Structure formats: structure tokens, C-alpha cells
């Protein structure tokens, strides 16, 4: 389960990077319908990332992450 969750996180980060490659400033998100769609998509990916991280935090194997400093 942990491996799959980490792979999903990696995939989501890659997807976010690929889909926002044309975005250079916050205004790029806000000044066009295309930018607003990119913003919506980026927010959805970030929400999914947060849920995946929460899954890892609640995992029975979370002790393997205890040595990672924040």
C-alpha cells in the first residue's frame, strides 16, 4: 500500500509539473479562461496529493517515516 501511494504521489507531482509548464506567474492563472482551467486542475492535483500524504500518515507502516525531519 505504501509503495502504491508513493507512486501515486510521484505521478501527481509529475502531472502537475507537466500541466503547469506554461505558467510563470500567478497572473498566468488568472488572466485567461485557459489559465483558470489550469488553476482548477492544479488545485485538484494538490488536493489529491494532500489526501495521499494523509493516507501515508495514517498508515500502519508510518513508523518508517519517523526519521524524516520536517
Coordinates of C-alpha atoms in Angstrom, one line a residue:
X1 CA 0.0 0.0 0.0
X2 CA 2.8 2.4 0.9
X3 CA 4.6 1.8 -2.4
X4 CA 1.4 2.4 -4.5
X5 CA 0.7 5.6 -2.6
X6 CA 4.2 6.9 -3.1
X7 CA 4.0 6.1 -6.8
X8 CA 0.6 8.0 -7.0
X9 CA 2.3 10.9 -5.3
X10 CA 5.1 10.8 -7.8
X11 CA 2.7 10.6 -10.7
X12 CA 0.6 13.5 -9.4
X13 CA 3.7 15.7 -9.0
X14 CA 4.9 14.9 -12.5
X15 CA 1.4 15.6 -13.9
X16 CA 1.3 18.9 -12.0
X17 CA 4.7 20.0 -13.4
X18 CA 3.7 19.0 -17.0
X19 CA 0.3 20.7 -16.9
X20 CA 1.7 24.0 -15.5
X21 CA 4.8 24.3 -17.6
X22 CA 3.3 27.3 -19.4
X23 CA 2.5 29.1 -16.1
X24 CA 5.2 31.5 -15.0
X25 CA 3.4 33.9 -12.6
X26 CA 0.2 33.9 -10.6
X27 CA -1.3 36.2 -13.3
X28 CA -0.9 33.4 -15.9
X29 CA -3.6 31.5 -13.9
X30 CA -5.9 34.4 -13.5
X31 CA -5.9 36.4 -16.7
X32 CA -7.5 33.9 -19.1
X33 CA -10.0 31.1 -19.2
X34 CA -7.1 28.8 -20.2
X35 CA -5.2 29.9 -17.0
X36 CA -8.3 29.4 -14.8
X37 CA -8.7 25.9 -16.1
X38 CA -5.0 25.2 -15.3
X39 CA -5.6 26.6 -11.8
X40 CA -8.6 24.4 -11.3
X41 CA -6.6 21.3 -12.4
X42 CA -3.6 22.2 -10.3
X43 CA -5.8 22.6 -7.2
X44 CA -7.4 19.2 -7.8
X45 CA -4.0 17.6 -8.1
X46 CA -2.8 19.4 -4.9
X47 CA -5.9 18.1 -3.1
X48 CA -5.3 14.6 -4.2
X49 CA -1.6 14.9 -3.1
X50 CA -2.8 16.0 0.3
X51 CA -5.1 13.0 0.6
X52 CA -2.3 10.7 -0.4
X53 CA 0.0 12.1 2.2
X54 CA -2.7 11.8 4.8
X55 CA -3.1 8.2 3.8
X56 CA 0.6 7.7 4.4
X57 CA 0.4 9.4 7.8
X58 CA -2.4 7.2 8.9
X59 CA -0.7 4.0 7.5
X60 CA 0.2 1.2 9.9
X61 CA 3.7 1.4 8.4
X62 CA 4.1 5.1 9.2
X63 CA 6.9 4.3 11.6
X64 CA 9.3 4.1 8.6
X65 CA 8.7 7.9 8.2
X66 CA 9.5 8.8 11.7
X67 CA 13.2 9.5 11.0
X68 CA 12.3 12.1 8.4
X69 CA 12.6 15.6 9.8
X70 CA 10.2 18.3 8.8

